[in-house]
Amino acid sequence: MADQSTQSIEVDAPPERVLAVIADFPAYPEWAKQVRETEVLSSDDEGRAKQVKLTLDAGPIKDVYTLEYDWDADGHGVSWHLVKGQMQKAQDGRYHLEPAGNGTKVTYTLSVELVLPMIGLLRRKAEKMVMDTALKELKRRVEELG
C-alpha cells in the first residue's frame, strides 16, 4: 500500500457529535462540497453504514466508488477501505477522535492509489488537499449543527 498522509483539526464538539456527522452519509452532499451523491448499500447490526457508494466530483477528478467501514467499539473512530472504484485501485482511511478539553481532536489518515500512476509527491499533495478540505468542512458542519 502507498504511503499515508495524516492531518488533524480541533472541533468544538464532543466526539459523539463529530462521529454522528461522519456517520450521516445521506447528508454528505449538503456539506462535503466534492461529494455529489451517497448511497448506503448495507449496514451493520447497530444500524451504522457498512458499505457506502459515493459519487465524487472534484473538478478534473470524478469517480464513483464503494467504501467499506469498520466502526470502533469505543465510538472514537472509524476506518474504511475501497471495495470498488473507477479511478482508484485502493483507498484506506481513518478518522480517530480524541477528547481535547471541551472539544475533539480529529485525526484523518488517508492513502489512495489511483488506477493511473501518479508521482508520489503529487499524490501526497493531492491527499493533503483532500484531507484539509474534508477536515475543514467536517469542523464547519459539526459546529453549525451545535
PDB file of C-alpha atoms in Angstrom:
ATOM      1  CA  MET A   1       0.000   0.000   0.000  1.00  0.00           C
ATOM      2  CA  ALA A   2       1.120   3.534  -0.708  1.00  0.00           C
ATOM      3  CA  ASP A   3       2.348   5.959   1.937  1.00  0.00           C
ATOM      4  CA  GLN A   4      -0.289   7.509   4.159  1.00  0.00           C
ATOM      5  CA  SER A   5      -0.947  11.194   4.774  1.00  0.00           C
ATOM      6  CA  THR A   6      -2.220  12.393   8.155  1.00  0.00           C
ATOM      7  CA  GLN A   7      -3.764  15.678   9.333  1.00  0.00           C
ATOM      8  CA  SER A   8      -5.595  16.783  12.468  1.00  0.00           C
ATOM      9  CA  ILE A   9      -8.037  19.533  13.411  1.00  0.00           C
ATOM     10  CA  GLU A  10      -9.713  20.642  16.644  1.00  0.00           C
ATOM     11  CA  VAL A  11     -13.533  20.646  16.596  1.00  0.00           C
ATOM     12  CA  ASP A  12     -15.596  22.470  19.221  1.00  0.00           C
ATOM     13  CA  ALA A  13     -17.878  19.495  19.981  1.00  0.00           C
ATOM     14  CA  PRO A  14     -17.667  16.180  21.856  1.00  0.00           C
ATOM     15  CA  PRO A  15     -16.525  13.041  19.963  1.00  0.00           C
ATOM     16  CA  GLU A  16     -20.043  11.568  19.774  1.00  0.00           C
ATOM     17  CA  ARG A  17     -21.333  14.665  17.905  1.00  0.00           C
ATOM     18  CA  VAL A  18     -18.385  14.557  15.495  1.00  0.00           C
ATOM     19  CA  LEU A  19     -18.908  10.836  14.866  1.00  0.00           C
ATOM     20  CA  ALA A  20     -22.639  11.389  14.296  1.00  0.00           C
ATOM     21  CA  VAL A  21     -21.830  13.803  11.439  1.00  0.00           C
ATOM     22  CA  ILE A  22     -19.230  11.409   9.982  1.00  0.00           C
ATOM     23  CA  ALA A  23     -21.779   8.562  10.124  1.00  0.00           C
ATOM     24  CA  ASP A  24     -24.602  10.551   8.448  1.00  0.00           C
ATOM     25  CA  PHE A  25     -23.706   9.621   4.872  1.00  0.00           C
ATOM     26  CA  PRO A  26     -27.025  10.760   3.294  1.00  0.00           C
ATOM     27  CA  ALA A  27     -26.198  14.335   4.439  1.00  0.00           C
ATOM     28  CA  TYR A  28     -22.695  14.444   2.886  1.00  0.00           C
ATOM     29  CA  PRO A  29     -23.824  16.211  -0.330  1.00  0.00           C
ATOM     30  CA  GLU A  30     -25.153  19.054   1.872  1.00  0.00           C
ATOM     31  CA  TRP A  31     -21.757  19.885   3.359  1.00  0.00           C
ATOM     32  CA  ALA A  32     -18.949  17.927   1.675  1.00  0.00           C
ATOM     33  CA  LYS A  33     -18.536  20.004  -1.497  1.00  0.00           C
ATOM     34  CA  GLN A  34     -16.930  17.294  -3.637  1.00  0.00           C
ATOM     35  CA  VAL A  35     -19.440  14.561  -2.745  1.00  0.00           C
ATOM     36  CA  ARG A  36     -22.358  14.692  -5.191  1.00  0.00           C
ATOM     37  CA  GLU A  37     -24.251  11.561  -4.084  1.00  0.00           C
ATOM     38  CA  THR A  38     -24.118   8.853  -1.427  1.00  0.00           C
ATOM     39  CA  GLU A  39     -25.963   5.572  -1.140  1.00  0.00           C
ATOM     40  CA  VAL A  40     -25.759   3.328   1.914  1.00  0.00           C
ATOM     41  CA  LEU A  41     -25.599  -0.195   0.446  1.00  0.00           C
ATOM     42  CA  SER A  42     -25.513  -2.120   3.717  1.00  0.00           C
ATOM     43  CA  SER A  43     -25.490  -1.525   7.481  1.00  0.00           C
ATOM     44  CA  ASP A  44     -24.123  -3.384  10.486  1.00  0.00           C
ATOM     45  CA  ASP A  45     -26.164  -4.813  13.396  1.00  0.00           C
ATOM     46  CA  GLU A  46     -26.153  -1.409  15.109  1.00  0.00           C
ATOM     47  CA  GLY A  47     -27.556   0.409  12.057  1.00  0.00           C
ATOM     48  CA  ARG A  48     -24.267   2.062  11.086  1.00  0.00           C
ATOM     49  CA  ALA A  49     -23.280   2.131   7.422  1.00  0.00           C
ATOM     50  CA  LYS A  50     -21.119  -0.839   6.441  1.00  0.00           C
ATOM     51  CA  GLN A  51     -20.804  -0.184   2.691  1.00  0.00           C
ATOM     52  CA  VAL A  52     -21.399   3.182   1.040  1.00  0.00           C
ATOM     53  CA  LYS A  53     -21.336   4.123  -2.643  1.00  0.00           C
ATOM     54  CA  LEU A  54     -20.061   7.675  -3.200  1.00  0.00           C
ATOM     55  CA  THR A  55     -20.084   9.871  -6.293  1.00  0.00           C
ATOM     56  CA  LEU A  56     -17.200  12.342  -6.226  1.00  0.00           C
ATOM     57  CA  ASP A  57     -16.770  15.408  -8.436  1.00  0.00           C
ATOM     58  CA  ALA A  58     -13.563  17.251  -7.619  1.00  0.00           C
ATOM     59  CA  GLY A  59     -13.156  19.168 -10.870  1.00  0.00           C
ATOM     60  CA  PRO A  60     -10.801  17.116 -13.030  1.00  0.00           C
ATOM     61  CA  ILE A  61     -11.203  14.094 -10.749  1.00  0.00           C
ATOM     62  CA  LYS A  62     -14.558  12.360 -10.950  1.00  0.00           C
ATOM     63  CA  ASP A  63     -15.194   8.916  -9.504  1.00  0.00           C
ATOM     64  CA  VAL A  64     -17.914   6.560  -8.331  1.00  0.00           C
ATOM     65  CA  TYR A  65     -16.629   4.178  -5.668  1.00  0.00           C
ATOM     66  CA  THR A  66     -17.706   1.962  -2.788  1.00  0.00           C
ATOM     67  CA  LEU A  67     -16.095   2.024   0.648  1.00  0.00           C
ATOM     68  CA  GLU A  68     -16.477  -0.473   3.478  1.00  0.00           C
ATOM     69  CA  TYR A  69     -16.470   0.943   7.020  1.00  0.00           C
ATOM     70  CA  ASP A  70     -15.354  -0.559  10.333  1.00  0.00           C
ATOM     71  CA  TRP A  71     -16.595   1.383  13.383  1.00  0.00           C
ATOM     72  CA  ASP A  72     -14.546   1.391  16.602  1.00  0.00           C
ATOM     73  CA  ALA A  73     -16.346  -0.236  19.540  1.00  0.00           C
ATOM     74  CA  ASP A  74     -15.418   2.713  21.805  1.00  0.00           C
ATOM     75  CA  GLY A  75     -17.085   5.242  19.469  1.00  0.00           C
ATOM     76  CA  HIS A  76     -13.841   7.126  18.906  1.00  0.00           C
ATOM     77  CA  GLY A  77     -13.191   6.316  15.287  1.00  0.00           C
ATOM     78  CA  VAL A  78     -13.918   4.627  12.016  1.00  0.00           C
ATOM     79  CA  SER A  79     -11.704   3.147   9.357  1.00  0.00           C
ATOM     80  CA  TRP A  80     -12.501   2.223   5.776  1.00  0.00           C
ATOM     81  CA  HIS A  81     -11.144   0.606   2.645  1.00  0.00           C
ATOM     82  CA  LEU A  82     -12.029   0.632  -1.024  1.00  0.00           C
ATOM     83  CA  VAL A  83     -14.278  -2.185  -2.236  1.00  0.00           C
ATOM     84  CA  LYS A  84     -14.752  -0.966  -5.800  1.00  0.00           C
ATOM     85  CA  GLY A  85     -13.753   2.141  -7.754  1.00  0.00           C
ATOM     86  CA  GLN A  86     -13.285   3.507 -11.250  1.00  0.00           C
ATOM     87  CA  MET A  87     -10.333   5.887 -10.778  1.00  0.00           C
ATOM     88  CA  GLN A  88      -8.943   4.263  -7.615  1.00  0.00           C
ATOM     89  CA  LYS A  89      -7.154   0.947  -7.152  1.00  0.00           C
ATOM     90  CA  ALA A  90      -7.012   1.317  -3.385  1.00  0.00           C
ATOM     91  CA  GLN A  91      -8.108   3.653  -0.610  1.00  0.00           C
ATOM     92  CA  ASP A  92      -7.564   3.216   3.095  1.00  0.00           C
ATOM     93  CA  GLY A  93      -8.616   5.851   5.568  1.00  0.00           C
ATOM     94  CA  ARG A  94      -9.369   6.505   9.189  1.00  0.00           C
ATOM     95  CA  TYR A  95     -10.899   9.150  11.438  1.00  0.00           C
ATOM     96  CA  HIS A  96      -9.633   8.948  15.023  1.00  0.00           C
ATOM     97  CA  LEU A  97     -11.459  11.097  17.596  1.00  0.00           C
ATOM     98  CA  GLU A  98      -9.750  12.110  20.808  1.00  0.00           C
ATOM     99  CA  PRO A  99     -11.381  14.236  23.542  1.00  0.00           C
ATOM    100  CA  ALA A 100      -9.495  17.534  23.852  1.00  0.00           C
ATOM    101  CA  GLY A 101     -10.786  19.846  26.578  1.00  0.00           C
ATOM    102  CA  ASN A 102     -14.383  20.714  25.643  1.00  0.00           C
ATOM    103  CA  GLY A 103     -13.836  19.593  22.064  1.00  0.00           C
ATOM    104  CA  THR A 104     -12.374  16.828  19.963  1.00  0.00           C
ATOM    105  CA  LYS A 105      -9.099  16.380  18.137  1.00  0.00           C
ATOM    106  CA  VAL A 106      -9.957  14.706  14.811  1.00  0.00           C
ATOM    107  CA  THR A 107      -7.074  12.921  13.093  1.00  0.00           C
ATOM    108  CA  TYR A 108      -7.637  11.891   9.471  1.00  0.00           C
ATOM    109  CA  THR A 109      -5.325   9.368   7.830  1.00  0.00           C
ATOM    110  CA  LEU A 110      -5.646   8.634   4.118  1.00  0.00           C
ATOM    111  CA  SER A 111      -3.883   6.587   1.486  1.00  0.00           C
ATOM    112  CA  VAL A 112      -5.134   6.499  -2.100  1.00  0.00           C
ATOM    113  CA  GLU A 113      -3.760   4.568  -5.040  1.00  0.00           C
ATOM    114  CA  LEU A 114      -5.110   5.607  -8.431  1.00  0.00           C
ATOM    115  CA  VAL A 115      -5.567   3.398 -11.483  1.00  0.00           C
ATOM    116  CA  LEU A 116      -3.300   5.781 -13.408  1.00  0.00           C
ATOM    117  CA  PRO A 117       0.120   6.067 -11.781  1.00  0.00           C
ATOM    118  CA  MET A 118       0.911   9.370 -10.088  1.00  0.00           C
ATOM    119  CA  ILE A 119       4.272  10.580  -8.841  1.00  0.00           C
ATOM    120  CA  GLY A 120       4.419  10.103  -5.069  1.00  0.00           C
ATOM    121  CA  LEU A 121       4.969  13.796  -4.337  1.00  0.00           C
ATOM    122  CA  LEU A 122       1.904  14.812  -6.399  1.00  0.00           C
ATOM    123  CA  ARG A 123      -0.227  12.059  -4.850  1.00  0.00           C
ATOM    124  CA  ARG A 124       0.681  13.132  -1.316  1.00  0.00           C
ATOM    125  CA  LYS A 125      -0.037  16.774  -2.203  1.00  0.00           C
ATOM    126  CA  ALA A 126      -3.463  15.755  -3.573  1.00  0.00           C
ATOM    127  CA  GLU A 127      -4.180  13.644  -0.452  1.00  0.00           C
ATOM    128  CA  LYS A 128      -3.254  16.562   1.812  1.00  0.00           C
ATOM    129  CA  MET A 129      -5.533  18.911  -0.149  1.00  0.00           C
ATOM    130  CA  VAL A 130      -8.434  16.415   0.056  1.00  0.00           C
ATOM    131  CA  MET A 131      -7.862  15.918   3.803  1.00  0.00           C
ATOM    132  CA  ASP A 132      -7.530  19.643   4.519  1.00  0.00           C
ATOM    133  CA  THR A 133     -10.827  20.363   2.737  1.00  0.00           C
ATOM    134  CA  ALA A 134     -12.591  17.388   4.356  1.00  0.00           C
ATOM    135  CA  LEU A 135     -11.471  18.329   7.879  1.00  0.00           C
ATOM    136  CA  LYS A 136     -12.449  21.997   7.493  1.00  0.00           C
ATOM    137  CA  GLU A 137     -15.859  21.041   6.057  1.00  0.00           C
ATOM    138  CA  LEU A 138     -16.402  18.482   8.854  1.00  0.00           C
ATOM    139  CA  LYS A 139     -15.480  21.071  11.517  1.00  0.00           C
ATOM    140  CA  ARG A 140     -17.846  23.648   9.971  1.00  0.00           C
ATOM    141  CA  ARG A 141     -20.722  21.144   9.740  1.00  0.00           C
ATOM    142  CA  VAL A 142     -20.362  19.839  13.321  1.00  0.00           C
ATOM    143  CA  GLU A 143     -20.066  23.326  14.808  1.00  0.00           C
ATOM    144  CA  GLU A 144     -23.008  24.664  12.719  1.00  0.00           C
ATOM    145  CA  LEU A 145     -25.248  21.864  13.978  1.00  0.00           C
ATOM    146  CA  GLY A 146     -24.168  22.801  17.508  1.00  0.00           C
TER     147      GLY A 146
END
